[in-house]
Short mmCIF file of C-alpha atoms in Angstrom, two decimals:
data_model
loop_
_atom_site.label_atom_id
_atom_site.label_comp_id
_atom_site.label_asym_id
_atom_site.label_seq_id
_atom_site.Cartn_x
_atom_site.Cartn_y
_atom_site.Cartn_z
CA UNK L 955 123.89 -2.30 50.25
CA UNK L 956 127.14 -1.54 49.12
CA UNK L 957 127.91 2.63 48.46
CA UNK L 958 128.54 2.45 45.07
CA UNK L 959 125.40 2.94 44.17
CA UNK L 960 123.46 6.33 44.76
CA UNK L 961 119.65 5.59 45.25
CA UNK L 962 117.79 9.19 44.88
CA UNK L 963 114.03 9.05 44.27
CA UNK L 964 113.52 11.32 40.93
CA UNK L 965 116.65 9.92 39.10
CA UNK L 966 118.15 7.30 36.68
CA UNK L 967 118.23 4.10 38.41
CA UNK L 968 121.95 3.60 39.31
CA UNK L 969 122.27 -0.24 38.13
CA UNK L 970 121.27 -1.87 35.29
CA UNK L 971 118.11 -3.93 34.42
CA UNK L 972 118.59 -6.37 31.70
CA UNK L 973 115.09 -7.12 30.93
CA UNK L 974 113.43 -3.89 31.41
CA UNK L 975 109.59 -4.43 31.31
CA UNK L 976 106.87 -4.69 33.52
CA UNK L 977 107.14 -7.00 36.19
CA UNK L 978 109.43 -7.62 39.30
CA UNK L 979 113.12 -8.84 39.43
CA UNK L 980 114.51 -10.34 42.18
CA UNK L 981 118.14 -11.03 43.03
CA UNK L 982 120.48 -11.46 45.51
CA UNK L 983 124.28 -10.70 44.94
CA UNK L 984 127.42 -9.06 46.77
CA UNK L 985 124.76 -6.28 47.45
CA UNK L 986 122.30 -8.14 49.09
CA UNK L 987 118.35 -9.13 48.47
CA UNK L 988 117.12 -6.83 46.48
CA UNK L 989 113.56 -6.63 44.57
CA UNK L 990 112.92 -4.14 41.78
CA UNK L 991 109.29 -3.61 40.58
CA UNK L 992 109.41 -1.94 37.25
CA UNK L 993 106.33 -0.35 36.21
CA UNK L 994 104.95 1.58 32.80
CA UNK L 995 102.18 2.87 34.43
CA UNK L 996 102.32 4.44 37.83
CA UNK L 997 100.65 7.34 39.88
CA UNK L 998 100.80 9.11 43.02
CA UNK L 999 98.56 6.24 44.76
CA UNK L 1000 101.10 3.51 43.32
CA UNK L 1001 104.05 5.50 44.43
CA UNK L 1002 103.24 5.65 48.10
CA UNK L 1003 101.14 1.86 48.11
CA UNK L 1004 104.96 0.92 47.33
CA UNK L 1005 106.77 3.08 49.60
CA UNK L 1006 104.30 2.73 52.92
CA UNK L 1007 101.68 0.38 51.93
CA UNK L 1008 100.83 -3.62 52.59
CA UNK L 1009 102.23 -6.23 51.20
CA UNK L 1010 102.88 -9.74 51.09
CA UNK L 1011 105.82 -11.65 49.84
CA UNK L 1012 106.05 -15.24 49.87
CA UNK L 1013 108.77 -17.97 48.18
CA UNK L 1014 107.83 -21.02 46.26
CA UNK L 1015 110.47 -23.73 46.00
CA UNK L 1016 109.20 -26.00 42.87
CA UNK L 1017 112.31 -28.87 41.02
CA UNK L 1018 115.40 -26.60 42.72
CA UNK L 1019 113.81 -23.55 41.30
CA UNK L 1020 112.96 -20.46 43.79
CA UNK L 1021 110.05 -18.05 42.77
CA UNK L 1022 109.90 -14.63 44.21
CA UNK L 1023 106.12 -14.34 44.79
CA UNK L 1024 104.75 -10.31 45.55
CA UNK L 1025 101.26 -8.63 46.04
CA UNK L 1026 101.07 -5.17 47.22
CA UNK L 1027 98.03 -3.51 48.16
CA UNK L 1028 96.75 -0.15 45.97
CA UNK L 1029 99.18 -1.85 43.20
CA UNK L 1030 97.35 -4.88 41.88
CA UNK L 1031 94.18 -5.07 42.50
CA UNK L 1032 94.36 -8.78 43.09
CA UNK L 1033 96.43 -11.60 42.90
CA UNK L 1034 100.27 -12.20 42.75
CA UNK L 1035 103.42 -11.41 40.79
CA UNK L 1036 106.42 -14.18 40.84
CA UNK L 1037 109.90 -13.48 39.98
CA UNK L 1038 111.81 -16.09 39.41
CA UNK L 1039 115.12 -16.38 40.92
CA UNK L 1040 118.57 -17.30 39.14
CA UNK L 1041 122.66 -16.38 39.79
CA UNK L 1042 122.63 -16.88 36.67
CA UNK L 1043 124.28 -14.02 34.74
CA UNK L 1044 125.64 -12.24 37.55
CA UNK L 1045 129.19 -11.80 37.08
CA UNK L 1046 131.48 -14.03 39.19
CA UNK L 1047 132.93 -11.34 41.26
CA UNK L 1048 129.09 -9.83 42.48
CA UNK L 1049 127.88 -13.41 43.42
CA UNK L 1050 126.57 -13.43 46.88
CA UNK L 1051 129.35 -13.58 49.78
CA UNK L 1052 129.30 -14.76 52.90
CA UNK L 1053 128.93 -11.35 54.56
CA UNK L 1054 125.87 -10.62 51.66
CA UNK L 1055 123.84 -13.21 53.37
CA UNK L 1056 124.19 -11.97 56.35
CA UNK L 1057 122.01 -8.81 55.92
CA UNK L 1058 118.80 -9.90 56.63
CA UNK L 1059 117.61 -6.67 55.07
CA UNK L 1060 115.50 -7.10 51.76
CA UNK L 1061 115.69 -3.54 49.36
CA UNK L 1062 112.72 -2.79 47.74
CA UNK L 1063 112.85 -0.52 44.72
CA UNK L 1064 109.98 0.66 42.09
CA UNK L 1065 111.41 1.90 38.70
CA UNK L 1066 109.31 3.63 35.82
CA UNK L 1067 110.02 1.02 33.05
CA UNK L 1068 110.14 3.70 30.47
CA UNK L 1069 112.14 6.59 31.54
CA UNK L 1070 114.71 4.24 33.86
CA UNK L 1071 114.09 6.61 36.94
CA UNK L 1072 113.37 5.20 40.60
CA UNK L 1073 110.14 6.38 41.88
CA UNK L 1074 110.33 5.04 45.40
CA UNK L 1075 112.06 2.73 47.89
CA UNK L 1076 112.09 0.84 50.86
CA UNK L 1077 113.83 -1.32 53.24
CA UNK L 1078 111.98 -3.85 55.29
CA UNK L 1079 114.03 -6.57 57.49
CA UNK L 1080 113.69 -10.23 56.45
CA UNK L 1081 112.72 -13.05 59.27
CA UNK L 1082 115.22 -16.19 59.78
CA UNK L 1083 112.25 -18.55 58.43
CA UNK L 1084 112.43 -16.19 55.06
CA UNK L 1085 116.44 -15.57 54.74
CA UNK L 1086 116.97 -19.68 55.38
CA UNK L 1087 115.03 -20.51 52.13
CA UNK L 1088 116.95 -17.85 50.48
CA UNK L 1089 119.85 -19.21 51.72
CA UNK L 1090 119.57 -22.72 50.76
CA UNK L 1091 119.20 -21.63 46.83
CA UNK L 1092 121.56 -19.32 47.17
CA UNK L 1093 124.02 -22.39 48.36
CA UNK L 1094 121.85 -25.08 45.21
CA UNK L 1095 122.55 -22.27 42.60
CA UNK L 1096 126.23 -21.82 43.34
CA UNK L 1097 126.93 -25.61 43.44
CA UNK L 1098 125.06 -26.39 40.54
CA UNK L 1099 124.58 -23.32 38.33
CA UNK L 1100 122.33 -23.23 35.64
CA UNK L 1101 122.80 -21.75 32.79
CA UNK L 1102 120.18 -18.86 31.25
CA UNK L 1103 118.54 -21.38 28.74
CA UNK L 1104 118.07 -24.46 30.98
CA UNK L 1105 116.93 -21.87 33.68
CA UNK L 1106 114.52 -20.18 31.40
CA UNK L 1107 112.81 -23.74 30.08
CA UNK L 1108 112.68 -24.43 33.87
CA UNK L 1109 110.79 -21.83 34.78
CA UNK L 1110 108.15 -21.78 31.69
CA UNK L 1111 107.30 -25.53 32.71
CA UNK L 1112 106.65 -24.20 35.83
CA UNK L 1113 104.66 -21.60 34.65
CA UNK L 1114 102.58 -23.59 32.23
CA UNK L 1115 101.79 -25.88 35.40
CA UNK L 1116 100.92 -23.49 37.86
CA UNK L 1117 99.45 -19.69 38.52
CA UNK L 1118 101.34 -17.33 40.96
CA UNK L 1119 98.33 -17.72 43.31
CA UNK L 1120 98.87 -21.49 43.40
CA UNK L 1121 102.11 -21.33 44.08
CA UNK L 1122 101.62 -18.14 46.91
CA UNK L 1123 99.42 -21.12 47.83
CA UNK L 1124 102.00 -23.98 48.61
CA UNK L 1125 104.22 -21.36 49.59
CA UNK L 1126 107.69 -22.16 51.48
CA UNK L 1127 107.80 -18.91 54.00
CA UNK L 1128 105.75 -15.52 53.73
CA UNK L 1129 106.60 -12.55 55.01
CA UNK L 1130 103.89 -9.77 55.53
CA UNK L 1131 104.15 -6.34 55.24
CA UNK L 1132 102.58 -3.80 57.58
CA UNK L 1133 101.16 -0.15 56.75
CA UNK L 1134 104.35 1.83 57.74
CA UNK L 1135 102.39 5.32 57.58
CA UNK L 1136 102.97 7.07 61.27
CA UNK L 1137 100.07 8.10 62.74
CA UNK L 1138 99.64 12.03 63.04
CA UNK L 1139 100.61 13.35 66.85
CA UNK L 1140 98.25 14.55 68.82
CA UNK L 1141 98.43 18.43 69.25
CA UNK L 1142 99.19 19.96 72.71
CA UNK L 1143 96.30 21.76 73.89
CA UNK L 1144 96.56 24.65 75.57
CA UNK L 1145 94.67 26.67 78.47
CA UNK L 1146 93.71 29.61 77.36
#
């Protein structure tokens, strides 16, 4: 991630969110992969199921269109969230570069939807099988861009066709995401 941006968990959220309501947004730029989960409603148990819980993120590739498929554990009870992915709107000079795509690190952020602030983050690696597929539409969208209306009528066909958990079901590549809670270390005993 680039240092322009200071990431502290408490405060404002240091870039903007054009659509700000519930729901994920992923997108991939001159910063890198990045996935913000806005949320209305969150609590301690949401907090930390996003900063050290399980999860499971999977891509759907459907007509040239890439969906951003999510489920975290202690979040949603069940089923999947889908973000659809576009360059679409990002301005030309924070399009993904050469050394963006590179980073095989995916930045996971949760954001109060209401007050703008980021609650937690997280940074978890992402495999070769993973980054290729991201890499390919990275490559389709710059060669062919759509633009935001096209893009959006895309997407709601999709949408009216399938369910996120049909599409987590034909799923390109999937990466799963471990507990990352240390266990406690044992205490030395001593002799007395």
């Amino acid at each position: 991630m680039s240092d322009y941006a200071n990431f502290q968990i408490g405060e404002q959220f240091p870039l903007p969110i054009k659509n700000q309501q519930d729901g994920g947004l992923f997108q991939i730029d001159a910063n890198g992969c990045m996935f913000i989960l806005q949320l209305s409603r969150t609590d301690i148990i949401a907090i930390e199921a996003f900063r050290t819980g399980k999860m499971q993120l999977a891509l759907y590739e459907e007509n040239g269109l890439l969906f951003f498929l999510y489920q975290i554990d202690g979040i949603f009870k069940e089923g999947w969230g889908d973000a659809p992915f576009t360059l679409a709107g990002i301005k030309p000079e924070l399009l993904p570069t050469a050394k963006s795509m590179a980073d095989h690190t995916l930045h996971l952020y949760l954001v109060d939807t209401r007050l703008q602030l980021l609650l937690a983050q997280r940074s978890v690696p992402i495999p070769d099988d993973f980054m290729a597929v991201l890499q390919k539409h990275v490559d389709l969208q710059k060669a062919a861009p759509l633009d935001e209306g096209a893009f959006r009528l895309a997407v709601q066909t999709i949408w009216a066709q399938k369910s996120p958990t049909q599409m987590r079901e034909a799923a390109s590549a999937v990466l799963d995401i471990e507990l990352d809670i240390k266990p406690p270390q044992p205490r030395p005993s001593f002799k007395h």
